[in-house]
XYZ file of C-alpha atoms in Angstrom:
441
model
C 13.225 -0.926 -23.744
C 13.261 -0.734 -27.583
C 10.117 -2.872 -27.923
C 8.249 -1.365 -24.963
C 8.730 2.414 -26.223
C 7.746 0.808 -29.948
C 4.823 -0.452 -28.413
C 3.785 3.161 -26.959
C 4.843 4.810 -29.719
C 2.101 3.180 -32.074
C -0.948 3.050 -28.947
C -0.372 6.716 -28.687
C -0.637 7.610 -32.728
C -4.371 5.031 -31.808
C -4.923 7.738 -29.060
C -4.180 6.693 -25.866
C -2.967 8.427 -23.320
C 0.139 6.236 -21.518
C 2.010 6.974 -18.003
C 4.745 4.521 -17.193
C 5.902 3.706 -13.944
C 9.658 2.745 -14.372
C 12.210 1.369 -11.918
C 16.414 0.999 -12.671
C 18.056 3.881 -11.079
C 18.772 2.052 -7.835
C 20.217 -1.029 -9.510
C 22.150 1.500 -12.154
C 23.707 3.996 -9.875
C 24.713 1.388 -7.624
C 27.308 0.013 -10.166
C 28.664 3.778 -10.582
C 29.297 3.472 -6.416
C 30.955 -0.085 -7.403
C 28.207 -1.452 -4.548
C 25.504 -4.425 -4.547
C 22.381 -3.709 -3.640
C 22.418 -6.840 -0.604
C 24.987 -5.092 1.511
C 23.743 -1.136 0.369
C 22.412 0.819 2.854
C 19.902 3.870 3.094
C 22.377 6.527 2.528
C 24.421 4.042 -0.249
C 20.920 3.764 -1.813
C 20.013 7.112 -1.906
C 23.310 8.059 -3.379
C 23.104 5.491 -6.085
C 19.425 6.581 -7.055
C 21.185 9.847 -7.601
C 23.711 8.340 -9.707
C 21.370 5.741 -11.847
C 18.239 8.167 -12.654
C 20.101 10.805 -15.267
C 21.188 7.412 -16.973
C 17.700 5.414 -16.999
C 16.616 8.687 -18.215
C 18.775 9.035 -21.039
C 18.317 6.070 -22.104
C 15.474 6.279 -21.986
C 14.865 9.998 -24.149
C 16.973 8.771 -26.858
C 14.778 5.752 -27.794
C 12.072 7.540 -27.445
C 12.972 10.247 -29.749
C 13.597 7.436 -32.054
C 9.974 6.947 -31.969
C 9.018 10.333 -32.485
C 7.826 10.990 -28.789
C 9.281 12.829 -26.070
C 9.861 11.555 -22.406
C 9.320 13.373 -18.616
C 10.586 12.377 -15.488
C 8.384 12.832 -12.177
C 9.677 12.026 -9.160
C 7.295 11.335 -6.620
C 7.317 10.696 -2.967
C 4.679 9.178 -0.568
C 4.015 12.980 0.236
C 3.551 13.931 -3.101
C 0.550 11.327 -3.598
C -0.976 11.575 0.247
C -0.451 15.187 1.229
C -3.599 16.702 -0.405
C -2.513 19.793 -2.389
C 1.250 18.199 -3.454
C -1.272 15.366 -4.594
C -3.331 17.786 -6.752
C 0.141 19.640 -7.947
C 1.220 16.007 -9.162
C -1.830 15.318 -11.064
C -1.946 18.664 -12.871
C 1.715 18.399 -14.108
C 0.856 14.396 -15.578
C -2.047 15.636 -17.107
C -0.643 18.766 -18.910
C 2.713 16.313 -20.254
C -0.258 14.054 -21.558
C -1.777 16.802 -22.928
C 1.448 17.795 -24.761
C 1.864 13.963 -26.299
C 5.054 13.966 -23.765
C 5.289 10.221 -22.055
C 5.527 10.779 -18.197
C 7.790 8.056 -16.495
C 6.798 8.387 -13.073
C 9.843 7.090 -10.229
C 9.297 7.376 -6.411
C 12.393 9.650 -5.554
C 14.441 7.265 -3.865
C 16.682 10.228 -3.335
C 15.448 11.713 -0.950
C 12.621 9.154 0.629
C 13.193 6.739 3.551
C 11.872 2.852 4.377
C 9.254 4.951 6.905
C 8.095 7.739 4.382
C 8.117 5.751 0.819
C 5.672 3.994 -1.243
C 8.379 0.981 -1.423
C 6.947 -0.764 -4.969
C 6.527 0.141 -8.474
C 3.116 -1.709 -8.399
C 1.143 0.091 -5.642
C 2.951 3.401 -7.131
C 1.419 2.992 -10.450
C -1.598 2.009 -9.117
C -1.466 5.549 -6.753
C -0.869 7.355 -10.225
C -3.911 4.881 -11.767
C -5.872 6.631 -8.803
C -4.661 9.785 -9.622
C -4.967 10.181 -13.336
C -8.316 8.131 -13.697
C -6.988 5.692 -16.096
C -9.162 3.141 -17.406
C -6.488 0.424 -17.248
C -3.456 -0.612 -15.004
C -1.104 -3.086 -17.197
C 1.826 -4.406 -14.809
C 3.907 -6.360 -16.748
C 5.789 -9.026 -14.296
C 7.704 -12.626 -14.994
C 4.582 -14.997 -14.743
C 1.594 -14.714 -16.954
C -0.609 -13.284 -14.375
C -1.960 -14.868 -10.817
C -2.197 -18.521 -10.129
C -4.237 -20.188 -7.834
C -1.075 -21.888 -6.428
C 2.782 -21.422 -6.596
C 2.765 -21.387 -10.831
C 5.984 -23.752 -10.256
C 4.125 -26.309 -9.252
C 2.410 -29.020 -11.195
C -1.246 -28.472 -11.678
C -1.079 -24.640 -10.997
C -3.822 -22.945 -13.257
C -3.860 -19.460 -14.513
C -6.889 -17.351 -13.233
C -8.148 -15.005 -16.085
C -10.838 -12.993 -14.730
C -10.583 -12.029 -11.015
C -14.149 -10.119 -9.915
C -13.277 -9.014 -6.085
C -9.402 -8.769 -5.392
C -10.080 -8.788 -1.859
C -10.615 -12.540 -2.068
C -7.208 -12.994 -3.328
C -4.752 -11.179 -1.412
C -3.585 -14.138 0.603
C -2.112 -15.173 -2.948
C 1.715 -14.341 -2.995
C 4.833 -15.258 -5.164
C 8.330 -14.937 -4.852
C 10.231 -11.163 -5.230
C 13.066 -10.406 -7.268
C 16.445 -9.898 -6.126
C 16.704 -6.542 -8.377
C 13.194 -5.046 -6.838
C 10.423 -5.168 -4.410
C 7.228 -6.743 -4.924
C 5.906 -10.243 -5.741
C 2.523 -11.006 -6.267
C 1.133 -9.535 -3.045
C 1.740 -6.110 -4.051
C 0.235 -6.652 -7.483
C -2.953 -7.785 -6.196
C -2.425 -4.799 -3.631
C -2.234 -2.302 -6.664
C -5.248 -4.119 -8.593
C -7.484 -3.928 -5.330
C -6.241 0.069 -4.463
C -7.289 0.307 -8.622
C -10.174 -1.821 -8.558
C -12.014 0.599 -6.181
C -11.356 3.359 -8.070
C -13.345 2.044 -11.276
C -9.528 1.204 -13.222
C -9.116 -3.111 -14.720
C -5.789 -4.342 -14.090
C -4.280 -6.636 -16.499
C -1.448 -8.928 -15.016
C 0.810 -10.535 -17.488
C 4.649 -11.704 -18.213
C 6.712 -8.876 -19.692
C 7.700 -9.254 -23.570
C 10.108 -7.742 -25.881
C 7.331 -7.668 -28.505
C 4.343 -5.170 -27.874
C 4.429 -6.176 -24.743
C 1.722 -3.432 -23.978
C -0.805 -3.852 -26.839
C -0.775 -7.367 -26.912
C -2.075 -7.658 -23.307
C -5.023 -5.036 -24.453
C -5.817 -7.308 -27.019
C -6.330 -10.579 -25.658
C -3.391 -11.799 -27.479
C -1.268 -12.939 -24.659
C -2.383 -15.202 -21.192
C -3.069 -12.662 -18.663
C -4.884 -11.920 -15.335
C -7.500 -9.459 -15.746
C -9.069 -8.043 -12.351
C -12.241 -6.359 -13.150
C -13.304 -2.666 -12.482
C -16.226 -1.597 -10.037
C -19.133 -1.030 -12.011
C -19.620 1.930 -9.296
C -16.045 3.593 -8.371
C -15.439 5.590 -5.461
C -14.826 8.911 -6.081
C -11.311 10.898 -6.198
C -11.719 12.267 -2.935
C -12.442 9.164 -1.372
C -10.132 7.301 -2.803
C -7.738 9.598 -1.922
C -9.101 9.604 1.621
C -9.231 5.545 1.593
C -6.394 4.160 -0.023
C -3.787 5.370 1.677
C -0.483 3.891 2.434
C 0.617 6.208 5.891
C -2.203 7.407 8.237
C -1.258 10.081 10.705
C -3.121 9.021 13.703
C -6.189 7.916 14.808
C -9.513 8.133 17.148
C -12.104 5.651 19.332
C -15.779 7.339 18.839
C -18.531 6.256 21.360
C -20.830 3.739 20.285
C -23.693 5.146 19.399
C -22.370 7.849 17.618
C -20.270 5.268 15.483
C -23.794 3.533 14.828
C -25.032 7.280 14.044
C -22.067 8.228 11.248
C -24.501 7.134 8.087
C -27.521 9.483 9.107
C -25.426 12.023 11.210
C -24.914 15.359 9.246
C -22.765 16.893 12.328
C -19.461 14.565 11.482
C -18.058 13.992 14.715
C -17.820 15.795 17.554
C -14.816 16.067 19.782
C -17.379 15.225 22.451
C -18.187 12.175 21.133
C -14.455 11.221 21.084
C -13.429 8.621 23.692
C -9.981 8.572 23.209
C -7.116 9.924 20.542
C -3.917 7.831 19.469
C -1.192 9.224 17.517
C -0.329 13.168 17.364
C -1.664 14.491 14.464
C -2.245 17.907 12.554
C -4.997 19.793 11.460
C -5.808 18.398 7.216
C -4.443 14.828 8.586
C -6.216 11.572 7.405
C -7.674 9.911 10.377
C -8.365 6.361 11.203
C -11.898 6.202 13.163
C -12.830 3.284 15.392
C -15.867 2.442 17.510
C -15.395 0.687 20.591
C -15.092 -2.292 19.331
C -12.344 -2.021 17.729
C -14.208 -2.128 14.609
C -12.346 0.928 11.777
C -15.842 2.831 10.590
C -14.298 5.603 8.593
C -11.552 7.884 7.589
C -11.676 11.544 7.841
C -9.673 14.890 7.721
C -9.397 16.329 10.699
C -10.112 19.784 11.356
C -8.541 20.300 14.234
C -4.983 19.301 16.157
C -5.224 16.398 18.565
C -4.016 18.537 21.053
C -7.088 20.897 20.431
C -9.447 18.065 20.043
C -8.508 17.092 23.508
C -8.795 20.255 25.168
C -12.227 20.873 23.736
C -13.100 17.262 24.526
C -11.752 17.460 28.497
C -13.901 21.259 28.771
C -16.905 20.643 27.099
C -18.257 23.400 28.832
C -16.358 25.856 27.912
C -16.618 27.442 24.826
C -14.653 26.624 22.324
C -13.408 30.175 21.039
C -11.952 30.471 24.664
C -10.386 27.474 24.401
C -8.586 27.960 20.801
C -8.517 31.162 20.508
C -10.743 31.177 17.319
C -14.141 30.544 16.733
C -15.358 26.667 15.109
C -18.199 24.218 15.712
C -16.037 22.041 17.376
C -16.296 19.300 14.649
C -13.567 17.219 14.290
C -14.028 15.689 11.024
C -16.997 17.705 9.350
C -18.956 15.480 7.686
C -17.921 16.076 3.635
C -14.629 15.362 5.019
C -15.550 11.546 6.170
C -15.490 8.516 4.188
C -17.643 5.279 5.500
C -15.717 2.279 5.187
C -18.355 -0.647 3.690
C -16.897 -3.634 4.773
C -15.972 -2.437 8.315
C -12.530 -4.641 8.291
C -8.706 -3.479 8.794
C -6.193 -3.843 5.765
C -4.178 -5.791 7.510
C -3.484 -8.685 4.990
C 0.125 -7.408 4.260
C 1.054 -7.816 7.773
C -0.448 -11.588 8.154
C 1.111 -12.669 4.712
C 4.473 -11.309 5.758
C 4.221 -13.454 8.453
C 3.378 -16.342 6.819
C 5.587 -16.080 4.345
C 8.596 -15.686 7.066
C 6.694 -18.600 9.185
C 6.809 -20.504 5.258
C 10.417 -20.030 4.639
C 11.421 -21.546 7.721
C 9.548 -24.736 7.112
C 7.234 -23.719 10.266
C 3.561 -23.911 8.694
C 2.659 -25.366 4.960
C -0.525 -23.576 3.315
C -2.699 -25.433 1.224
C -5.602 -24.235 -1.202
C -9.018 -25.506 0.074
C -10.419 -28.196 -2.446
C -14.008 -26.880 -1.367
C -13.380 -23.781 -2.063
C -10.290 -22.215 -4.129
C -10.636 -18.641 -2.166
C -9.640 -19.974 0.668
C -5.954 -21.122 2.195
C -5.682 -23.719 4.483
C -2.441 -23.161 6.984
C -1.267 -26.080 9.073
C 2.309 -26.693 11.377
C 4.711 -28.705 9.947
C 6.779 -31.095 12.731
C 9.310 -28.637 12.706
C 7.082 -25.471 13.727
C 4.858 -28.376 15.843
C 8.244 -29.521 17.921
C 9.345 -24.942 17.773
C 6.165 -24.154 19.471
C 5.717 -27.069 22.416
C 9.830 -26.340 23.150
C 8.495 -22.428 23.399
C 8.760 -21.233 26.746
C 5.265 -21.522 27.996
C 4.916 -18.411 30.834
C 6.184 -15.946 29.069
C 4.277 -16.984 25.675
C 0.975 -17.341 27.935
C 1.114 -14.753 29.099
C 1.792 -12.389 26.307
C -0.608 -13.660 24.604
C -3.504 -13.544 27.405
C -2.461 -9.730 27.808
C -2.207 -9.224 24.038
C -5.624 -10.804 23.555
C -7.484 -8.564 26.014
C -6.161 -5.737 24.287
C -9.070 -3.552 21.639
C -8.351 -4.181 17.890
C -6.986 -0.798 17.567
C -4.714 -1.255 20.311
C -2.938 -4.637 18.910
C -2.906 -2.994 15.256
C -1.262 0.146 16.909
C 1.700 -1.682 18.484
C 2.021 -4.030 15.336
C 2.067 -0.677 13.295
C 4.636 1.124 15.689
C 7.025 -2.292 16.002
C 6.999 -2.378 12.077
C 7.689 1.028 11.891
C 10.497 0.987 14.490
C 11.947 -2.025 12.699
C 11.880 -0.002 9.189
C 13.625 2.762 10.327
C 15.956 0.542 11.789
C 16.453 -1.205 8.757
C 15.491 -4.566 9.863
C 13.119 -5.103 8.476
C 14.530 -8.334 6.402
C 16.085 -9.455 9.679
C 14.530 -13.116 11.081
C 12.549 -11.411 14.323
C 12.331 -15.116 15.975
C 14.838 -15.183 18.647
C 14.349 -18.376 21.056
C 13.539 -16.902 24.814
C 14.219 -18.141 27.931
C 12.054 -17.691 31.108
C 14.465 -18.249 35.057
C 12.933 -19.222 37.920
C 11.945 -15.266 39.368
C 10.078 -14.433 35.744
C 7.163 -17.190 36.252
C-alpha cells in the first residue's frame, strides 16, 4: 500500500488525474466476524463488508496523508453505474474529488448489493468507472505480467504485448484467486468494455515499487490492449456496455433491416413480440427474427403499454394511455446499432469450459495455424461421460433446444444463471448424472 500510494503521490504532482478501484473490505471484516470467506454467506458477507471498509479506509487515509494527498471513498452499486441519472450523479462527485487533488477509491458496496444486482469484479468495475470518467488509461495490476497466449505455467507460454481487438481474445482465461473474483477473463472483459470507449489497458504483475508509473513507462513486461482510434460515445457506451439488461424485444424483419436509414426508431407496431417486464427509461435488448441482437435502446414506454398499443393499432394511442405520444418505443436518439451483430455471450461458454476443463472432460489447445483460435477436444473421460449419457432424454433436449430462436436459448440460459445466483449456487457442479425408466422414452 505504501509503494502504491508513493507511486500516486509523485504521478499526481506530474499531473495526472488517478481513480483507484480497491478491494479488502470483504476479506478484512470477515476476520472481525471470526469467518472464512469459503463457508460465508450473503448476509455473513454483507456484514463483514460493513466491518472491513472503515478499516481499508483508514488505512488507507493515513498513508496517504503521509504523502501529502487526501483519500475518498465511493461506494458504488450496479445501479449507480447503469441507472442513467445515479450514473451521471456518480460521475459528477469523481470528477469534482479530482478536481480537488482528493484520490477517489472507488468499492462496489458489497453492503448492500446481491450476486443478482452487483458488478461482481474489481476489473469490469474499474473499467465501468474508465467508461465513466473518460480516462485515457486502465492499469490493472494482477499476479502475471499481463496475458499469455497459453496457461503462463506452462513451458513455452509467451507474453503478448500489444493486443489490437480484445474481442479475439476473450476465450483466454487464467486461474482466480481464493481472496477475490476475477482471472484473466474478466480482465480482458474490462479491456474490451474500455477498448470501445477510446481508453488502453495496460495488464501487468503488481509491484511494491512504482508499481503504477513503471507500467506507463515501458519499464516493466506488460500487456497493452490498444484504444479505438474512433470511440463510441458516452451515451452509447453507456447504452452498450452494460452488465444487467431489463428486458427485451423481436422487431419484424424488415424493419430490423430498416433501423440504419429509419428516423422513426421503432414502432410498437413493428414489434413482434416482448420478453421480460420492463419500465419506461429501461435499456432494451432488440432482436430481428433471426435471432440476430441489432441494437439497444431506451424504451419510452412500459411493456405493458407497448403491448396494448401494439394489440390496438387502431386505436389511438392517447385513448389507450391516457396521454398523448407517437407511439415510438425506442425513439431513434435513444438507439444504439450494434456493428458486429453478435451476442456477448463468451462469459457464459468459457464458464463452461472451464467447469467442463476442471473435470478432465474436454482439453483446449491453441491452433498452430492460427494463435486466435482454441481448439477444444473430449478427453476419454468426457468421451466414455457422454456415450454412458442417457440418450432420450439428451436427444431430445437438445432437438427441442435447437429449434428454439437465439433469443429464446439466451433467455433461459440468462434466467437459469440468474436463478442459480440468487440461489447461491452458482459455484455448485450443475452435472448431475440422469436416468431415463421405461414410461419417459
Amino acid at each position: 500500500m505504501h509503494g502504491l500510494l508513493s507511486d500516486i503521490a509523485e504521478l499526481q504532482q506530474q499531473g495526472f488525474e488517478i481513480v483507484l478501484a480497491s478491494s479488502g473490505s470483504v476479506a478484512l471484516g470477515l476476520n472481525s466476524l471470526h469467518a472464512d470467506i469459503e463457508s460465508a454467506g450473503v448476509q455473513e458477507k454483507q456484514a463483514a463488508a460493513a466491518c472491513g471498509q472503515p478499516i481499508l479506509l483508514n488505512a488507507y487515509k493515513q498513508i496517504a496523508l503521509e504523502y501529502g494527498f487526501d483519500i475518498a471513498q465511493v461506494l458504488v452499486t450496479l445501479d449507480d453505474l447503469e441507472e442513467r441519472r445515479r450514473f451521471l450523479n456518480t460521475k459528477n462527485t469523481v470528477h469534482t474529488l479530482l478536481e480537488h487533488g482528493v484520490l477517489p477509491i472507488v468499492n462496489e458496496n458489497d453492503t448492500v448489493t446481491t450476486e443478482e444486482i452487483r458488478v461482481g469484479d474489481n476489473d469490469r468495475l474499474a473499467a465501468k468507472v474508465a467508461q465513466m470518467i473518460q480516462a485515457q488509461h486502465l492499469i490493472i495490476l494482477t499476479s502475471v505480467d499481463g496475458l499469455y497466449d497459453r496457461d503462463p505455467s506452462e513451458p513455452g507460454a509467451q507474453l503478448v504485448e500489444t493486443v489490437e481487438d480484445v474481442s479475439e481474445y476473450l476465450a483466454v482465461t487464467s486461474g482466480t484467486s481464493q481472496l477475490g473474483s476475477g482471472g484473466m477473463l474478466t480482465k480482458m472483459q474490462a479491456a474490451n468494455m474500455a477498448q470501445n470507449a477510446g481508453c488502453t489497458t495496460l495488464i501487468s504483475q503488481g509491484v511494491l515499487d512504482r508499481p503504477v508509473s513503471s507500467v506507463l513507462e515501458g519499464a516493466r513486461p506488460h500487456t497493452r490492449c490498444v484504444a479505438k482510434s474512433t470511440p463510441s460515445s458516452s451515451w452509447a457506451i453507456w447504452l452498450t456496455d452494460r452488465l444487467q439488461m431489463a428486458g427485451s424485444l423481436v422487431l419484424k424483419q424488415a424493419a430490423a433491416d430498416a433501423l440504419e436509414q429509419s428516423e422513426n426508431g421503432i414502432l410498437c407496431r413493428d414489434v413482434v413480440s416482448l420478453h421480460s417486464t420492463f419500465q419506461k427509461a429501461d435499456v432494451l435488448h432488440i432482436y430481428d427474427e433471426q435471432g440476430v441482437e441489432r441494437a439497444r435502446g431506451l424504451s419510452n414506454l412500459s411493456s405493458d403499454e407497448a403491448a396494448l398499443i401494439a394489440q390496438n393499432a387502431d386505436r389511438p394511442v392517447k385513448e389507450l394511455l391516457g396521454y398523448q405520444t407517437a407511439g415510438r418505443l425506442v425513439n431513434r436518439n435513444n438507439l444504439v446499432l450494434l456493428e458486429d451483430h453478435h451476442l456477448p455471450w463468451e462469459a457464459t461458454i468459457t464458464n463452461i469450459l472451464n467447469r467442463l476443463e476442471s473435470h478432465e472432460l474436454i482439453q483446449r489447445a491453441r491452433s498452430k495455424n492460427d494463435k486466435r483460435r482454441i481448439n477444444i477436444s473430449l478427453t476419454t473421460q468426457g468421451r466414455i461421460l457422454l456415450e454412458a449419457a442417457p440418450q432420450p432424454l439428451q436427444e431430445n433436449f437438445i432437438e427441442r433446444f435447437g429449434a428454439l430462436k437465439i433469443w429464446e436459448r439466451h433467455q433461459l440460459i440468462a434466467s437459469l444463471e440468474r436463478l442459480a445466483s440468487m440461489m447461491d449456487a452458482e459455484h455448485l457442479d450443475a452435472a448431475p448424472l440422469l436416468t431415463a425408466s421405461e414410461d419417459m422414452h
